[in-house]
Amino acid sequence: MVRAGLTPERLTRAGAELADEAGFEQVTLSALARRFDVKVASLYSHLRNSHELRTRIALFALEELADRVAEALAGRAGKDALAAFANAYRDYAREHPGRYEAARFRLDPETAAASAGVRHAQMTRAILRGYDLSEPDQTHAVRMLGSVFHGYVDLEAAGGFDHTPVGSQQSWEWVLESLDALLRTRRGP
């Protein structure tokens, strides 16, 4: 018998909350069953396994983050768009560390192609249109921005910037200024 009130969507949201509290790697069907005070077997009518749960959380996080970034970008261009985009990622990672980690969960190609990850790439390229980059520079820039933003957020979350008198926010602003300046120098012909 299926426990009343449990749905794949409810389990996904609870898994996302658990990821924020305990870390994405700690999200399992067993942990979720404990959260709902049910036996693991009762979850199998909603989810096949922990991998499906993690995939669903990843898709949820990608969608949630894409919505947040789109809202931040509305009406912005150039350096303002770059900063809004970066700040939306950084703020999301601070507020939802487990979901942020989930958003980087490796998806199979078909699932990835149907996910909000596509919107993330489209928004990144939309920002870069303001810099008038041609290919392959635009692809290089997409990869550079993703690497810088994700790397900075990961290092900051791990306490990597806690050991100097220069504040992390000050460095973040310097990074954004530097990226803007670099992208302006790479303009197409």
Tab-separated table of C-alpha atoms in Angstrom:
chain	number	residue	atom	x	y	z
A	1	MET	CA	0.000	0.000	0.000
A	2	VAL	CA	1.323	3.448	-0.950
A	3	ARG	CA	1.714	5.817	1.996
A	4	ALA	CA	-0.666	8.758	1.628
A	5	GLY	CA	0.960	12.016	0.704
A	6	LEU	CA	4.186	10.629	-0.720
A	7	THR	CA	4.750	11.552	-4.343
A	8	PRO	CA	7.875	11.731	-6.470
A	9	GLU	CA	7.647	15.536	-6.346
A	10	ARG	CA	7.331	15.649	-2.568
A	11	LEU	CA	10.217	13.218	-2.189
A	12	THR	CA	12.340	15.298	-4.575
A	13	ARG	CA	11.706	18.486	-2.592
A	14	ALA	CA	12.460	16.694	0.667
A	15	GLY	CA	15.624	15.288	-0.889
A	16	ALA	CA	16.652	18.799	-1.959
A	17	GLU	CA	16.118	20.044	1.603
A	18	LEU	CA	18.132	17.102	2.924
A	19	ALA	CA	20.927	17.921	0.458
A	20	ASP	CA	21.079	21.485	1.802
A	21	GLU	CA	21.167	20.256	5.390
A	22	ALA	CA	23.517	17.280	5.137
A	23	GLY	CA	25.191	17.496	1.718
A	24	PHE	CA	24.170	16.063	-1.623
A	25	GLU	CA	26.291	12.926	-1.151
A	26	GLN	CA	24.253	12.089	1.958
A	27	VAL	CA	20.981	11.936	0.013
A	28	THR	CA	19.871	8.329	-0.227
A	29	LEU	CA	16.565	6.517	-0.151
A	30	SER	CA	17.424	5.330	3.362
A	31	ALA	CA	17.979	8.890	4.589
A	32	LEU	CA	14.772	10.022	2.920
A	33	ALA	CA	12.818	7.128	4.434
A	34	ARG	CA	14.067	8.154	7.894
A	35	ARG	CA	12.920	11.720	7.206
A	36	PHE	CA	9.368	10.495	6.511
A	37	ASP	CA	9.490	7.757	9.167
A	38	VAL	CA	8.732	5.063	6.618
A	39	LYS	CA	10.483	1.934	5.456
A	40	VAL	CA	12.735	2.245	2.409
A	41	ALA	CA	10.570	-0.282	0.581
A	42	SER	CA	7.633	2.144	0.682
A	43	LEU	CA	9.631	4.618	-1.428
A	44	TYR	CA	10.153	2.166	-4.280
A	45	SER	CA	6.647	2.788	-5.587
A	46	HIS	CA	7.751	6.404	-6.228
A	47	LEU	CA	11.473	6.118	-7.022
A	48	ARG	CA	13.534	3.278	-8.485
A	49	ASN	CA	16.701	3.989	-6.521
A	50	SER	CA	18.960	6.670	-5.020
A	51	HIS	CA	20.341	7.523	-8.460
A	52	GLU	CA	16.860	8.440	-9.681
A	53	LEU	CA	16.336	10.541	-6.541
A	54	ARG	CA	19.624	12.376	-7.111
A	55	THR	CA	18.788	12.909	-10.773
A	56	ARG	CA	15.409	14.360	-9.835
A	57	ILE	CA	17.060	16.668	-7.287
A	58	ALA	CA	19.600	17.755	-9.918
A	59	LEU	CA	16.823	18.572	-12.380
A	60	PHE	CA	14.899	20.430	-9.682
A	61	ALA	CA	17.985	22.460	-8.727
A	62	LEU	CA	18.836	23.274	-12.355
A	63	GLU	CA	15.305	24.533	-12.928
A	64	GLU	CA	15.218	26.529	-9.708
A	65	LEU	CA	18.612	28.082	-10.426
A	66	ALA	CA	17.726	28.874	-14.052
A	67	ASP	CA	14.590	30.687	-12.892
A	68	ARG	CA	16.617	32.689	-10.394
A	69	VAL	CA	19.288	33.606	-12.947
A	70	ALA	CA	16.687	34.577	-15.564
A	71	GLU	CA	15.008	36.878	-13.064
A	72	ALA	CA	18.359	38.468	-12.157
A	73	LEU	CA	19.233	39.022	-15.827
A	74	ALA	CA	15.946	40.653	-16.834
A	75	GLY	CA	16.635	44.040	-18.395
A	76	ARG	CA	20.408	43.882	-17.940
A	77	ALA	CA	23.235	43.887	-20.455
A	78	GLY	CA	27.015	43.966	-20.577
A	79	LYS	CA	28.847	44.143	-17.279
A	80	ASP	CA	25.577	44.475	-15.323
A	81	ALA	CA	24.320	41.221	-16.831
A	82	LEU	CA	27.624	39.479	-16.143
A	83	ALA	CA	27.536	40.555	-12.479
A	84	ALA	CA	23.847	39.663	-12.057
A	85	PHE	CA	24.449	36.232	-13.548
A	86	ALA	CA	27.484	35.562	-11.351
A	87	ASN	CA	25.826	36.874	-8.202
A	88	ALA	CA	22.733	34.738	-8.781
A	89	TYR	CA	24.914	31.607	-8.907
A	90	ARG	CA	26.931	32.637	-5.868
A	91	ASP	CA	23.858	33.557	-3.830
A	92	TYR	CA	22.120	30.300	-4.743
A	93	ALA	CA	25.182	28.303	-3.704
A	94	ARG	CA	25.255	30.096	-0.350
A	95	GLU	CA	21.540	29.617	0.295
A	96	HIS	CA	21.270	26.076	-1.059
A	97	PRO	CA	24.677	24.381	-0.919
A	98	GLY	CA	23.347	20.871	-1.445
A	99	ARG	CA	21.103	21.874	-4.323
A	100	TYR	CA	23.965	23.800	-5.885
A	101	GLU	CA	26.074	20.656	-5.726
A	102	ALA	CA	23.161	18.692	-7.176
A	103	ALA	CA	22.947	21.101	-10.119
A	104	ARG	CA	26.396	19.851	-11.137
A	105	PHE	CA	25.436	16.166	-10.903
A	106	ARG	CA	26.411	14.363	-14.097
A	107	LEU	CA	23.302	13.577	-16.118
A	108	ASP	CA	23.059	11.195	-19.039
A	109	PRO	CA	23.077	13.058	-22.379
A	110	GLU	CA	19.357	12.646	-23.063
A	111	THR	CA	18.333	13.857	-19.603
A	112	ALA	CA	20.806	16.736	-19.773
A	113	ALA	CA	19.481	17.822	-23.171
A	114	ALA	CA	15.953	18.009	-21.770
A	115	SER	CA	16.990	19.779	-18.561
A	116	ALA	CA	17.197	23.429	-17.561
A	117	GLY	CA	20.945	23.096	-18.100
A	118	VAL	CA	20.192	24.130	-21.668
A	119	ARG	CA	18.688	27.383	-20.358
A	120	HIS	CA	21.872	28.029	-18.358
A	121	ALA	CA	23.968	27.734	-21.519
A	122	GLN	CA	21.552	29.953	-23.447
A	123	MET	CA	21.667	32.628	-20.751
A	124	THR	CA	25.462	32.532	-20.681
A	125	ARG	CA	25.584	32.992	-24.438
A	126	ALA	CA	23.029	35.806	-24.210
A	127	ILE	CA	25.326	37.669	-21.821
A	128	LEU	CA	28.244	37.122	-24.156
A	129	ARG	CA	26.349	38.626	-27.112
A	130	GLY	CA	26.938	41.955	-25.404
A	131	TYR	CA	30.665	41.383	-25.821
A	132	ASP	CA	30.364	40.589	-29.545
A	133	LEU	CA	32.449	37.420	-29.389
A	134	SER	CA	32.714	35.194	-32.424
A	135	GLU	CA	33.339	31.459	-32.368
A	136	PRO	CA	35.367	29.781	-31.019
A	137	ASP	CA	35.924	32.633	-28.519
A	138	GLN	CA	32.293	32.495	-27.396
A	139	THR	CA	32.565	28.809	-26.493
A	140	HIS	CA	35.857	29.459	-24.708
A	141	ALA	CA	34.186	32.292	-22.781
A	142	VAL	CA	31.227	30.091	-21.751
A	143	ARG	CA	33.670	27.553	-20.346
A	144	MET	CA	35.813	30.210	-18.683
A	145	LEU	CA	32.863	31.853	-16.930
A	146	GLY	CA	31.526	28.520	-15.705
A	147	SER	CA	34.952	27.502	-14.444
A	148	VAL	CA	35.610	30.784	-12.682
A	149	PHE	CA	32.188	31.067	-11.063
A	150	HIS	CA	31.978	27.447	-9.949
A	151	GLY	CA	35.598	27.384	-8.823
A	152	TYR	CA	35.269	30.581	-6.819
A	153	VAL	CA	32.035	29.423	-5.184
A	154	ASP	CA	33.545	26.036	-4.297
A	155	LEU	CA	36.710	27.554	-2.819
A	156	GLU	CA	34.729	30.136	-0.882
A	157	ALA	CA	32.362	27.505	0.524
A	158	ALA	CA	35.332	25.378	1.604
A	159	GLY	CA	36.818	28.307	3.540
A	160	GLY	CA	39.635	28.790	1.062
A	161	PHE	CA	39.512	32.582	1.364
A	162	ASP	CA	39.250	32.836	5.142
A	163	HIS	CA	42.984	33.169	5.750
A	164	THR	CA	43.703	36.636	4.366
A	165	PRO	CA	42.729	40.128	5.436
A	166	VAL	CA	41.257	40.864	1.988
A	167	GLY	CA	37.552	40.071	2.084
A	168	SER	CA	36.023	37.527	-0.259
A	169	GLN	CA	33.476	40.060	-1.523
A	170	GLN	CA	36.265	42.443	-2.494
A	171	SER	CA	37.996	39.680	-4.456
A	172	TRP	CA	34.690	38.660	-6.069
A	173	GLU	CA	34.159	42.190	-7.343
A	174	TRP	CA	37.744	42.254	-8.636
A	175	VAL	CA	37.158	38.972	-10.472
A	176	LEU	CA	33.993	40.314	-12.115
A	177	GLU	CA	35.756	43.551	-13.146
A	178	SER	CA	38.634	41.513	-14.583
A	179	LEU	CA	36.336	39.172	-16.499
A	180	ASP	CA	34.459	42.122	-17.975
A	181	ALA	CA	37.720	43.780	-19.038
A	182	LEU	CA	39.034	40.536	-20.545
A	183	LEU	CA	35.836	39.881	-22.491
A	184	ARG	CA	35.903	43.432	-23.874
A	185	THR	CA	39.416	42.860	-25.253
A	186	ARG	CA	38.273	39.708	-27.076
A	187	ARG	CA	35.599	41.412	-29.210
A	188	GLY	CA	35.136	40.054	-32.712
A	189	PRO	CA	36.501	41.753	-35.847
